[in-house]
CSV table of C-alpha atoms in Angstrom, one decimal:
chain,number,residue,atom,x,y,z
A,1017,UNK,CA,0.0,0.0,0.0
A,1018,UNK,CA,1.3,3.4,-0.9
A,1019,UNK,CA,2.4,5.7,1.9
A,1020,UNK,CA,-0.4,8.1,2.8
A,1021,UNK,CA,0.1,11.9,2.5
A,1022,UNK,CA,0.7,13.8,5.7
A,1023,UNK,CA,2.9,16.4,7.4
A,1024,UNK,CA,5.7,16.4,10.0
A,1025,UNK,CA,4.8,16.5,13.7
A,1026,UNK,CA,1.4,16.0,15.2
A,1027,UNK,CA,-0.1,13.4,17.5
A,1028,UNK,CA,-2.4,10.4,17.5
A,1029,UNK,CA,-5.0,10.8,20.3
A,1030,UNK,CA,-7.8,8.3,20.7
A,1031,UNK,CA,-10.4,9.3,18.1
A,1032,UNK,CA,-13.6,7.9,19.6
A,1033,UNK,CA,-15.5,8.7,16.4
A,1034,UNK,CA,-17.3,5.3,16.5
A,1035,UNK,CA,-19.7,6.9,19.1
A,1036,UNK,CA,-21.5,8.9,16.4
A,1037,UNK,CA,-20.0,8.1,12.9
A,1038,UNK,CA,-22.8,5.7,12.1
A,1039,UNK,CA,-25.6,8.0,13.2
A,1040,UNK,CA,-27.4,9.6,10.3
A,1041,UNK,CA,-28.2,13.3,10.5
A,1042,UNK,CA,-31.5,14.1,12.0
A,1043,UNK,CA,-33.3,17.4,12.9
A,1044,UNK,CA,-32.8,18.8,16.4
A,1045,UNK,CA,-35.9,20.0,18.2
A,1046,UNK,CA,-37.0,23.6,17.9
A,1047,UNK,CA,-36.2,25.2,21.3
A,1048,UNK,CA,-38.6,27.5,23.2
A,1049,UNK,CA,-36.2,30.3,22.7
A,1050,UNK,CA,-33.3,31.0,20.3
A,1051,UNK,CA,-30.5,33.4,20.9
A,1052,UNK,CA,-28.8,34.6,17.8
A,1053,UNK,CA,-25.5,36.5,18.3
A,1054,UNK,CA,-25.0,39.5,16.0
A,1055,UNK,CA,-21.3,38.5,15.8
A,1056,UNK,CA,-20.6,34.9,15.1
A,1057,UNK,CA,-17.7,35.5,12.8
A,1058,UNK,CA,-14.3,37.1,12.5
A,1059,UNK,CA,-14.7,40.8,11.9
A,1060,UNK,CA,-17.1,43.6,12.7
A,1061,UNK,CA,-20.4,42.8,14.5
A,1062,UNK,CA,-23.7,43.2,12.7
A,1063,UNK,CA,-26.3,45.9,13.4
A,1064,UNK,CA,-29.8,44.6,14.1
A,1065,UNK,CA,-32.5,45.1,11.5
A,1066,UNK,CA,-35.3,44.2,13.9
A,1067,UNK,CA,-36.5,45.5,17.2
A,1068,UNK,CA,-38.3,44.0,20.2
A,1069,UNK,CA,-41.9,42.9,19.3
A,1070,UNK,CA,-41.1,42.5,15.5
A,1071,UNK,CA,-42.3,39.4,13.8
A,1072,UNK,CA,-39.6,37.5,11.8
A,1073,UNK,CA,-39.7,34.6,9.3
A,1074,UNK,CA,-37.2,31.8,9.1
A,1075,UNK,CA,-34.3,32.8,6.9
A,1076,UNK,CA,-35.0,36.6,7.2
A,1077,UNK,CA,-32.0,38.7,7.6
A,1078,UNK,CA,-32.0,40.2,11.1
A,1079,UNK,CA,-28.5,41.6,11.3
A,1080,UNK,CA,-26.7,43.5,8.6
A,1081,UNK,CA,-22.9,43.5,8.2
A,1082,UNK,CA,-21.4,47.0,8.4
A,1083,UNK,CA,-18.0,46.2,7.1
A,1084,UNK,CA,-16.3,44.1,4.4
A,1085,UNK,CA,-14.9,41.6,6.9
A,1086,UNK,CA,-18.2,40.6,8.5
A,1087,UNK,CA,-21.3,38.4,7.7
A,1088,UNK,CA,-25.0,39.1,8.1
A,1089,UNK,CA,-27.1,36.9,10.4
A,1090,UNK,CA,-30.5,35.5,9.8
A,1091,UNK,CA,-33.5,34.3,11.8
A,1092,UNK,CA,-33.3,30.5,12.4
A,1093,UNK,CA,-37.0,30.3,13.2
A,1094,UNK,CA,-40.3,32.0,12.5
A,1095,UNK,CA,-41.5,33.9,15.6
A,1096,UNK,CA,-41.4,37.1,17.5
A,1097,UNK,CA,-38.4,39.1,18.7
A,1098,UNK,CA,-38.4,39.0,22.5
A,1099,UNK,CA,-35.4,41.1,23.2
A,1100,UNK,CA,-32.1,42.5,21.8
A,1101,UNK,CA,-29.6,42.2,24.6
A,1102,UNK,CA,-26.1,41.1,25.5
A,1103,UNK,CA,-25.6,37.3,26.0
A,1104,UNK,CA,-22.4,35.4,26.7
A,1105,UNK,CA,-21.1,33.4,23.7
A,1106,UNK,CA,-19.1,30.2,23.8
A,1107,UNK,CA,-15.9,32.1,24.8
A,1108,UNK,CA,-17.6,33.8,27.7
A,1109,UNK,CA,-17.6,37.2,26.0
A,1110,UNK,CA,-20.9,39.1,26.0
A,1111,UNK,CA,-22.3,39.7,22.5
A,1112,UNK,CA,-25.3,41.7,21.4
A,1113,UNK,CA,-27.9,39.2,20.4
A,1114,UNK,CA,-31.4,38.8,19.1
A,1115,UNK,CA,-33.7,36.6,21.3
A,1116,UNK,CA,-36.6,35.1,19.4
A,1117,UNK,CA,-39.6,33.2,20.7
A,1118,UNK,CA,-40.4,30.7,18.0
A,1119,UNK,CA,-43.9,30.0,16.7
A,1120,UNK,CA,-45.5,26.7,17.9
A,1121,UNK,CA,-45.3,25.4,14.3
A,1122,UNK,CA,-42.4,26.1,12.0
A,1123,UNK,CA,-42.8,26.2,8.2
A,1124,UNK,CA,-40.7,24.1,5.9
A,1125,UNK,CA,-38.0,26.1,4.1
A,1126,UNK,CA,-39.2,26.9,0.6
A,1127,UNK,CA,-36.5,26.5,-1.9
A,1128,UNK,CA,-36.3,29.4,-4.4
A,1129,UNK,CA,-36.0,28.8,-8.1
A,1130,UNK,CA,-32.3,28.0,-8.5
A,1131,UNK,CA,-30.0,29.4,-11.1
A,1132,UNK,CA,-27.9,27.3,-13.4
A,1133,UNK,CA,-24.8,26.8,-11.2
A,1134,UNK,CA,-22.5,26.4,-14.2
A,1135,UNK,CA,-23.5,29.9,-15.4
A,1136,UNK,CA,-22.7,31.8,-12.2
A,1137,UNK,CA,-19.8,34.2,-12.4
A,1138,UNK,CA,-17.2,34.6,-9.7
A,1139,UNK,CA,-18.7,37.9,-8.6
A,1140,UNK,CA,-22.2,36.4,-8.4
A,1141,UNK,CA,-20.9,33.5,-6.2
A,1142,UNK,CA,-19.2,35.9,-3.9
A,1143,UNK,CA,-22.4,38.0,-3.5
A,1144,UNK,CA,-24.4,34.8,-2.8
A,1145,UNK,CA,-22.0,33.8,-0.1
A,1146,UNK,CA,-22.1,37.3,1.4
A,1147,UNK,CA,-25.9,37.6,1.4
A,1148,UNK,CA,-26.3,34.1,2.9
A,1149,UNK,CA,-24.0,35.0,5.8
A,1150,UNK,CA,-21.6,32.1,5.0
A,1151,UNK,CA,-18.6,31.7,7.3
A,1152,UNK,CA,-16.0,28.9,7.8
A,1153,UNK,CA,-17.9,26.2,9.5
A,1154,UNK,CA,-14.9,24.3,10.8
A,1155,UNK,CA,-14.8,26.6,13.7
A,1156,UNK,CA,-12.8,29.6,12.5
A,1157,UNK,CA,-15.9,31.4,11.2
A,1158,UNK,CA,-14.0,33.7,8.8
A,1159,UNK,CA,-16.5,35.3,6.3
A,1160,UNK,CA,-16.5,33.2,3.2
A,1161,UNK,CA,-17.1,36.0,0.7
A,1162,UNK,CA,-13.9,37.6,2.0
A,1163,UNK,CA,-11.9,34.4,1.8
A,1164,UNK,CA,-13.0,33.8,-1.8
A,1165,UNK,CA,-11.9,37.3,-2.8
A,1166,UNK,CA,-8.1,36.8,-3.0
A,1167,UNK,CA,-5.7,39.7,-3.7
A,1168,UNK,CA,-5.4,40.3,-7.5
A,1169,UNK,CA,-1.6,39.5,-7.2
A,1170,UNK,CA,-2.2,36.1,-5.5
A,1171,UNK,CA,-3.8,33.9,-8.2
A,1172,UNK,CA,-5.4,30.7,-6.8
A,1173,UNK,CA,-5.0,27.5,-8.8
A,1174,UNK,CA,-6.1,24.9,-6.3
A,1175,UNK,CA,-9.2,24.7,-4.0
A,1176,UNK,CA,-8.8,22.2,-1.2
A,1177,UNK,CA,-11.8,20.9,0.7
A,1178,UNK,CA,-10.8,20.0,4.2
A,1179,UNK,CA,-12.6,16.7,4.8
A,1180,UNK,CA,-10.1,15.4,7.3
A,1181,UNK,CA,-12.2,16.1,10.4
A,1182,UNK,CA,-9.1,15.2,12.5
A,1183,UNK,CA,-10.6,16.4,15.8
A,1184,UNK,CA,-11.4,13.4,18.0
A,1185,UNK,CA,-15.1,12.6,18.6
A,1186,UNK,CA,-16.5,14.9,15.8
A,1187,UNK,CA,-18.3,13.3,12.9
A,1188,UNK,CA,-20.6,16.0,11.4
A,1189,UNK,CA,-18.4,16.4,8.3
A,1190,UNK,CA,-18.2,12.6,7.9
A,1191,UNK,CA,-22.0,12.4,7.7
A,1192,UNK,CA,-22.1,15.3,5.2
A,1193,UNK,CA,-19.6,13.5,3.0
A,1194,UNK,CA,-21.8,10.4,3.0
A,1195,UNK,CA,-25.3,12.0,2.9
A,1196,UNK,CA,-24.6,15.2,0.9
A,1197,UNK,CA,-21.9,13.9,-1.5
A,1198,UNK,CA,-23.2,15.5,-4.7
A,1199,UNK,CA,-24.0,18.8,-3.0
A,1200,UNK,CA,-20.5,18.9,-1.5
A,1201,UNK,CA,-18.9,18.5,-4.9
A,1202,UNK,CA,-21.2,21.1,-6.4
A,1203,UNK,CA,-20.3,23.6,-3.6
A,1204,UNK,CA,-16.6,22.8,-4.1
A,1205,UNK,CA,-16.8,23.6,-7.8
A,1206,UNK,CA,-18.6,26.9,-7.0
A,1207,UNK,CA,-15.6,27.8,-4.8
A,1208,UNK,CA,-13.3,26.9,-7.7
A,1209,UNK,CA,-15.2,29.2,-10.0
A,1210,UNK,CA,-15.2,32.0,-7.4
A,1211,UNK,CA,-11.4,32.1,-7.2
A,1212,UNK,CA,-10.6,31.1,-10.8
A,1213,UNK,CA,-8.8,27.9,-9.8
A,1214,UNK,CA,-8.3,25.0,-12.2
A,1215,UNK,CA,-8.8,22.1,-9.8
A,1216,UNK,CA,-10.4,20.9,-6.6
A,1217,UNK,CA,-8.8,18.4,-4.2
A,1218,UNK,CA,-10.9,16.8,-1.5
A,1219,UNK,CA,-8.6,15.6,1.3
A,1220,UNK,CA,-10.0,12.8,3.5
A,1221,UNK,CA,-8.4,10.9,6.4
A,1222,UNK,CA,-8.0,7.2,6.0
A,1223,UNK,CA,-10.5,6.5,8.8
A,1224,UNK,CA,-13.4,7.5,6.5
A,1225,UNK,CA,-12.9,5.1,3.6
A,1226,UNK,CA,-16.7,4.8,3.1
A,1227,UNK,CA,-16.7,8.5,2.4
A,1228,UNK,CA,-13.7,8.2,0.1
A,1229,UNK,CA,-15.5,5.5,-1.9
A,1230,UNK,CA,-18.6,7.7,-2.2
A,1231,UNK,CA,-16.7,10.8,-3.2
A,1232,UNK,CA,-14.6,8.9,-5.8
A,1233,UNK,CA,-17.7,7.4,-7.3
A,1234,UNK,CA,-19.4,10.8,-7.8
A,1235,UNK,CA,-16.2,12.8,-8.6
A,1236,UNK,CA,-15.4,10.4,-11.5
A,1237,UNK,CA,-17.8,12.6,-13.6
A,1238,UNK,CA,-15.6,15.6,-13.2
A,1239,UNK,CA,-12.1,16.1,-14.5
A,1240,UNK,CA,-11.4,18.9,-12.2
A,1241,UNK,CA,-12.1,17.1,-8.9
A,1242,UNK,CA,-9.6,14.8,-7.1
A,1243,UNK,CA,-10.1,12.8,-3.9
A,1244,UNK,CA,-6.9,12.2,-1.9
A,1245,UNK,CA,-6.5,10.0,1.2
A,1246,UNK,CA,-4.4,11.2,4.1
A,1247,UNK,CA,-2.9,9.6,7.2
A,1248,UNK,CA,-5.0,9.7,10.3
A,1249,UNK,CA,-3.1,12.2,12.4
A,1250,UNK,CA,-4.0,15.4,14.4
A,1251,UNK,CA,-4.0,18.2,13.2
A,1252,UNK,CA,-4.1,16.9,9.6
A,1253,UNK,CA,-6.9,19.3,8.7
A,1254,UNK,CA,-5.1,22.5,9.7
A,1255,UNK,CA,-4.8,24.7,6.7
A,1256,UNK,CA,-1.0,24.8,6.4
A,1257,UNK,CA,-0.6,21.1,7.2
A,1258,UNK,CA,-3.2,20.1,4.7
A,1259,UNK,CA,-1.8,22.3,1.9
A,1260,UNK,CA,1.7,20.8,2.5
A,1261,UNK,CA,0.4,17.2,2.6
A,1262,UNK,CA,-1.6,17.5,-0.6
A,1263,UNK,CA,0.6,19.8,-2.7
A,1264,UNK,CA,4.0,20.0,-1.1
A,1265,UNK,CA,3.7,23.8,-0.9
A,1266,UNK,CA,4.8,25.5,2.3
A,1267,UNK,CA,2.8,28.6,3.5
A,1268,UNK,CA,5.4,31.0,4.9
A,1269,UNK,CA,5.0,32.2,8.5
A,1270,UNK,CA,2.5,35.0,8.9
A,1271,UNK,CA,1.1,34.4,5.4
A,1272,UNK,CA,-2.2,33.0,4.0
A,1273,UNK,CA,-2.8,30.0,1.8
A,1274,UNK,CA,-3.2,32.4,-1.2
A,1275,UNK,CA,0.5,33.0,-0.9
A,1276,UNK,CA,1.0,29.5,-2.4
A,1277,UNK,CA,-2.0,29.6,-4.7
A,1278,UNK,CA,-4.4,27.6,-2.5
A,1279,UNK,CA,-7.8,28.2,-0.9
A,1280,UNK,CA,-8.9,25.8,1.9
A,1281,UNK,CA,-12.6,25.4,2.8
A,1282,UNK,CA,-14.5,23.2,5.2
A,1283,UNK,CA,-17.0,20.5,4.1
A,1284,UNK,CA,-19.9,22.2,5.8
A,1285,UNK,CA,-19.1,25.6,4.2
A,1286,UNK,CA,-19.0,24.0,0.7
A,1287,UNK,CA,-22.4,22.4,1.3
A,1288,UNK,CA,-23.8,25.7,2.6
A,1289,UNK,CA,-22.6,27.5,-0.5
A,1290,UNK,CA,-24.4,25.0,-2.6
A,1291,UNK,CA,-27.6,25.5,-0.6
A,1292,UNK,CA,-27.3,29.3,-0.9
A,1293,UNK,CA,-26.7,29.2,-4.7
A,1294,UNK,CA,-29.1,26.4,-5.7
A,1295,UNK,CA,-31.9,27.0,-3.1
A,1296,UNK,CA,-31.5,30.6,-2.0
A,1297,UNK,CA,-31.0,29.3,1.6
A,1298,UNK,CA,-29.1,31.5,4.1
A,1299,UNK,CA,-27.0,29.9,6.8
A,1300,UNK,CA,-29.3,29.5,9.8
A,1301,UNK,CA,-28.8,25.9,10.7
A,1302,UNK,CA,-25.9,23.4,10.7
A,1303,UNK,CA,-25.0,19.8,11.6
A,1304,UNK,CA,-23.7,19.5,15.2
A,1305,UNK,CA,-22.1,16.3,16.6
A,1306,UNK,CA,-23.3,15.7,20.1
A,1307,UNK,CA,-21.2,13.0,21.6
A,1308,UNK,CA,-18.8,11.8,24.2
A,1309,UNK,CA,-19.0,9.2,27.0
A,1310,UNK,CA,-21.2,11.5,29.0
A,1311,UNK,CA,-23.9,11.6,26.4
A,1312,UNK,CA,-26.5,8.8,26.6
A,1313,UNK,CA,-27.2,8.6,22.8
A,1314,UNK,CA,-24.6,10.4,20.7
A,1315,UNK,CA,-26.0,11.9,17.5
A,1316,UNK,CA,-25.5,14.2,14.5
A,1317,UNK,CA,-28.2,16.8,14.8
A,1318,UNK,CA,-29.2,19.5,12.2
A,1319,UNK,CA,-29.6,22.3,14.7
A,1320,UNK,CA,-31.0,25.8,14.3
A,1321,UNK,CA,-28.5,28.6,15.1
A,1322,UNK,CA,-29.3,29.9,18.5
A,1323,UNK,CA,-30.4,26.6,20.0
A,1324,UNK,CA,-29.1,26.1,23.6
A,1325,UNK,CA,-26.8,23.2,24.1
A,1326,UNK,CA,-29.1,21.9,26.8
A,1327,UNK,CA,-31.8,21.3,24.1
A,1328,UNK,CA,-29.3,19.2,22.0
A,1329,UNK,CA,-28.3,17.2,25.1
A,1330,UNK,CA,-31.9,16.5,25.9
A,1331,UNK,CA,-32.5,15.3,22.4
A,1332,UNK,CA,-29.7,12.8,22.9
A,1333,UNK,CA,-31.3,11.3,26.0
A,1334,UNK,CA,-29.4,13.5,28.5
A,1335,UNK,CA,-26.2,12.9,30.4
A,1336,UNK,CA,-24.9,9.6,31.6
A,1337,UNK,CA,-22.1,8.4,33.9
A,1338,UNK,CA,-20.1,11.1,35.8
A,1339,UNK,CA,-19.8,14.0,33.3
A,1340,UNK,CA,-17.2,16.6,34.4
A,1341,UNK,CA,-16.4,18.6,31.2
A,1342,UNK,CA,-18.7,20.1,28.6
A,1343,UNK,CA,-16.9,21.4,25.4
A,1344,UNK,CA,-18.2,23.4,22.5
A,1345,UNK,CA,-16.3,22.2,19.5
A,1346,UNK,CA,-13.8,19.3,19.6
A,1347,UNK,CA,-11.7,18.3,22.7
A,1348,UNK,CA,-8.5,19.7,21.2
A,1349,UNK,CA,-9.6,23.2,20.0
A,1350,UNK,CA,-13.0,23.6,21.6
A,1351,UNK,CA,-14.0,25.8,24.6
A,1352,UNK,CA,-15.0,24.4,28.0
A,1353,UNK,CA,-18.4,25.6,29.0
A,1354,UNK,CA,-19.6,26.5,32.6
A,1355,UNK,CA,-23.1,25.2,31.8
A,1356,UNK,CA,-25.4,24.1,28.9
A,1357,UNK,CA,-27.0,27.5,28.2
A,1358,UNK,CA,-24.7,28.5,25.4
A,1359,UNK,CA,-26.4,28.8,22.0
A,1360,UNK,CA,-25.2,27.1,18.8
A,1361,UNK,CA,-23.4,29.5,16.4
A,1362,UNK,CA,-22.5,29.0,12.7
A,1363,UNK,CA,-19.1,27.6,13.7
A,1364,UNK,CA,-20.3,25.0,16.3
A,1365,UNK,CA,-19.2,21.7,14.9
A,1366,UNK,CA,-19.7,19.7,18.1
A,1367,UNK,CA,-20.8,19.4,21.7
A,1368,UNK,CA,-18.6,16.9,23.6
A,1369,UNK,CA,-19.2,15.7,27.2
A,1370,UNK,CA,-16.3,14.0,28.9
A,1371,UNK,CA,-16.6,11.9,32.1
A,1372,UNK,CA,-14.2,11.7,35.0
A,1373,UNK,CA,-12.6,8.6,33.6
A,1374,UNK,CA,-11.4,10.6,30.5
A,1375,UNK,CA,-10.3,13.8,32.1
A,1376,UNK,CA,-6.8,13.9,33.7
A,1377,UNK,CA,-7.1,16.8,36.1
A,1378,UNK,CA,-3.4,17.0,36.9
A,1379,UNK,CA,-2.0,20.3,38.3
A,1380,UNK,CA,0.4,22.5,36.3
A,1381,UNK,CA,4.0,22.3,37.4
A,1382,UNK,CA,7.3,23.6,36.1
A,1383,UNK,CA,8.5,22.6,32.7
A,1384,UNK,CA,10.7,19.4,32.9
A,1385,UNK,CA,12.5,20.2,29.6
A,1386,UNK,CA,11.5,17.0,28.0
A,1387,UNK,CA,11.1,18.6,24.6
A,1388,UNK,CA,7.9,16.8,23.7
A,1389,UNK,CA,6.0,20.0,22.9
A,1390,UNK,CA,8.7,20.9,20.4
A,1391,UNK,CA,8.7,17.4,18.9
A,1392,UNK,CA,5.0,17.4,18.1
A,1393,UNK,CA,4.5,21.1,17.1
A,1394,UNK,CA,3.4,21.0,13.4
A,1395,UNK,CA,4.5,24.6,13.0
A,1396,UNK,CA,8.0,23.8,14.2
A,1397,UNK,CA,7.7,26.3,17.1
A,1398,UNK,CA,9.2,26.1,20.6
A,1399,UNK,CA,6.0,26.2,22.8
A,1400,UNK,CA,8.1,25.9,25.9
A,1401,UNK,CA,9.9,29.2,25.3
A,1402,UNK,CA,6.6,30.9,24.4
A,1403,UNK,CA,5.3,29.8,27.8
A,1404,UNK,CA,8.4,31.0,29.5
A,1405,UNK,CA,8.3,34.4,27.9
A,1406,UNK,CA,4.7,34.8,28.7
A,1407,UNK,CA,5.2,34.0,32.3
A,1408,UNK,CA,7.9,36.6,32.5
A,1409,UNK,CA,5.8,39.2,30.5
A,1410,UNK,CA,8.5,39.3,27.8
A,1411,UNK,CA,6.1,39.9,24.9
A,1412,UNK,CA,8.8,40.7,22.3
A,1413,UNK,CA,10.4,37.4,23.0
A,1414,UNK,CA,7.1,35.6,22.9
A,1415,UNK,CA,6.6,37.0,19.5
A,1416,UNK,CA,10.1,36.1,18.5
A,1417,UNK,CA,9.4,32.5,19.5
A,1418,UNK,CA,6.4,32.4,17.2
A,1419,UNK,CA,3.4,33.1,19.4
A,1420,UNK,CA,1.6,34.7,16.5
A,1421,UNK,CA,2.3,31.8,14.2
A,1422,UNK,CA,0.7,29.3,16.6
A,1423,UNK,CA,-2.8,28.2,15.5
A,1424,UNK,CA,-3.6,26.7,18.9
A,1425,UNK,CA,-4.0,23.0,17.9
A,1426,UNK,CA,-3.1,21.9,21.4
A,1427,UNK,CA,-0.7,19.2,20.5
A,1428,UNK,CA,1.8,20.6,23.0
A,1429,UNK,CA,-0.6,20.7,25.9
A,1430,UNK,CA,-1.7,17.1,25.0
A,1431,UNK,CA,1.8,15.8,25.3
A,1432,UNK,CA,3.0,17.8,28.3
A,1433,UNK,CA,3.8,15.7,31.4
A,1434,UNK,CA,3.8,18.8,33.5
A,1435,UNK,CA,0.2,19.7,32.6
A,1436,UNK,CA,1.2,23.1,31.2
A,1437,UNK,CA,-1.7,24.6,29.3
A,1438,UNK,CA,0.4,26.0,26.5
A,1439,UNK,CA,-2.5,27.2,24.5
A,1440,UNK,CA,-3.8,29.4,27.3
A,1441,UNK,CA,-0.3,31.0,27.5
A,1442,UNK,CA,-0.2,31.5,23.8
A,1443,UNK,CA,-3.6,33.2,23.8
A,1444,UNK,CA,-2.5,35.5,26.5
A,1445,UNK,CA,0.7,36.4,24.6
A,1446,UNK,CA,-1.3,37.0,21.4
A,1447,UNK,CA,-3.7,39.4,23.3
A,1448,UNK,CA,-0.8,41.3,24.9
A,1449,UNK,CA,1.2,41.6,21.6
A,1450,UNK,CA,-1.9,42.8,19.8
A,1451,UNK,CA,-2.6,45.4,22.5
A,1452,UNK,CA,0.9,46.7,22.4
A,1453,UNK,CA,0.8,47.1,18.6
A,1454,UNK,CA,-2.4,49.2,18.9
A,1455,UNK,CA,-0.6,51.7,21.1
């Protein structure tokens, strides 16, 4: 068997995907109240287009982007605006939000007469992505219309669909690969047209061979679509790692994939672009994997944006065992939650509940200089020195050691025998460096 494509570094944590990978996508219940943040993306927050007491319909734009790097938000249910107020998001930051009381009965989404996808121009596709409020659905939530508007001096020749889903436990993309195969390929080809690329590569880890078979069967009709199998390794799906593994191109530090002629998009984003272009459907719902040993019946749920996590957990039969940690996103890059009130946003790929048997609550101690964090860092950084500089408040040195190049995959923390939370130190360093540069 040929050697699988991959990158240097990384780790092999237990994947635990079997809990939900065989569960077909099903609709989540409509909650008694949805909370839709006016900022669910990288960039400027939206201004509300509605006020308390207004009636809204599902898919109606309720927040308008006020800057190029932003994305509008839409009502995920039909109902009445209860309030516009600040509500904590998954990071704990308070965000202006539209609270909606849904109607008892929700209408089916009515598909609009679609255009011929093959006839759409690049500009039309970018406008569709913008109006639909599309963002990167792998968690980064960068506005899609911005990402598919590369600088004129950075031509893109390759669109890469990140179908690795390398985070443990998560399976929402795997289900989309199996259940929405044709729509994914159509969305990927729209991305190709938008940036003027000549080919699409769909990269899938080797633990999803059923998806590889489905994709290759459908992609055989297109000369511009390739399907490649990658080694199962974390973080295989990180942009720079994936680009190198598939093309051999190295994105320079501090630069974007466009520097080497590539655009990387997530599976969910490609499917959402297809829905926006073919059906006129804005992004107001997404597939969320609800899983972990603390969930009674793990599932992949199609959840409306603004649905509280508690509703998703109830839909999965509630909690079981001795749950001690609730995470929005995957266990490597997600955010621990203090409770289950947090609403789903466009970038919520999963809800993971870990039990006491899976959580090692060791206390942080001094670095033992084992070098494991350096060994596994896929960016070839020295996380130990970033931590040391951060502890000493030496922000120039933290930047010199590459704090700004770290994309917070968490491999260093996972391997550290001293329980040092490297990512927390990196985030602190990034915040301090950014604050100093604004002065």
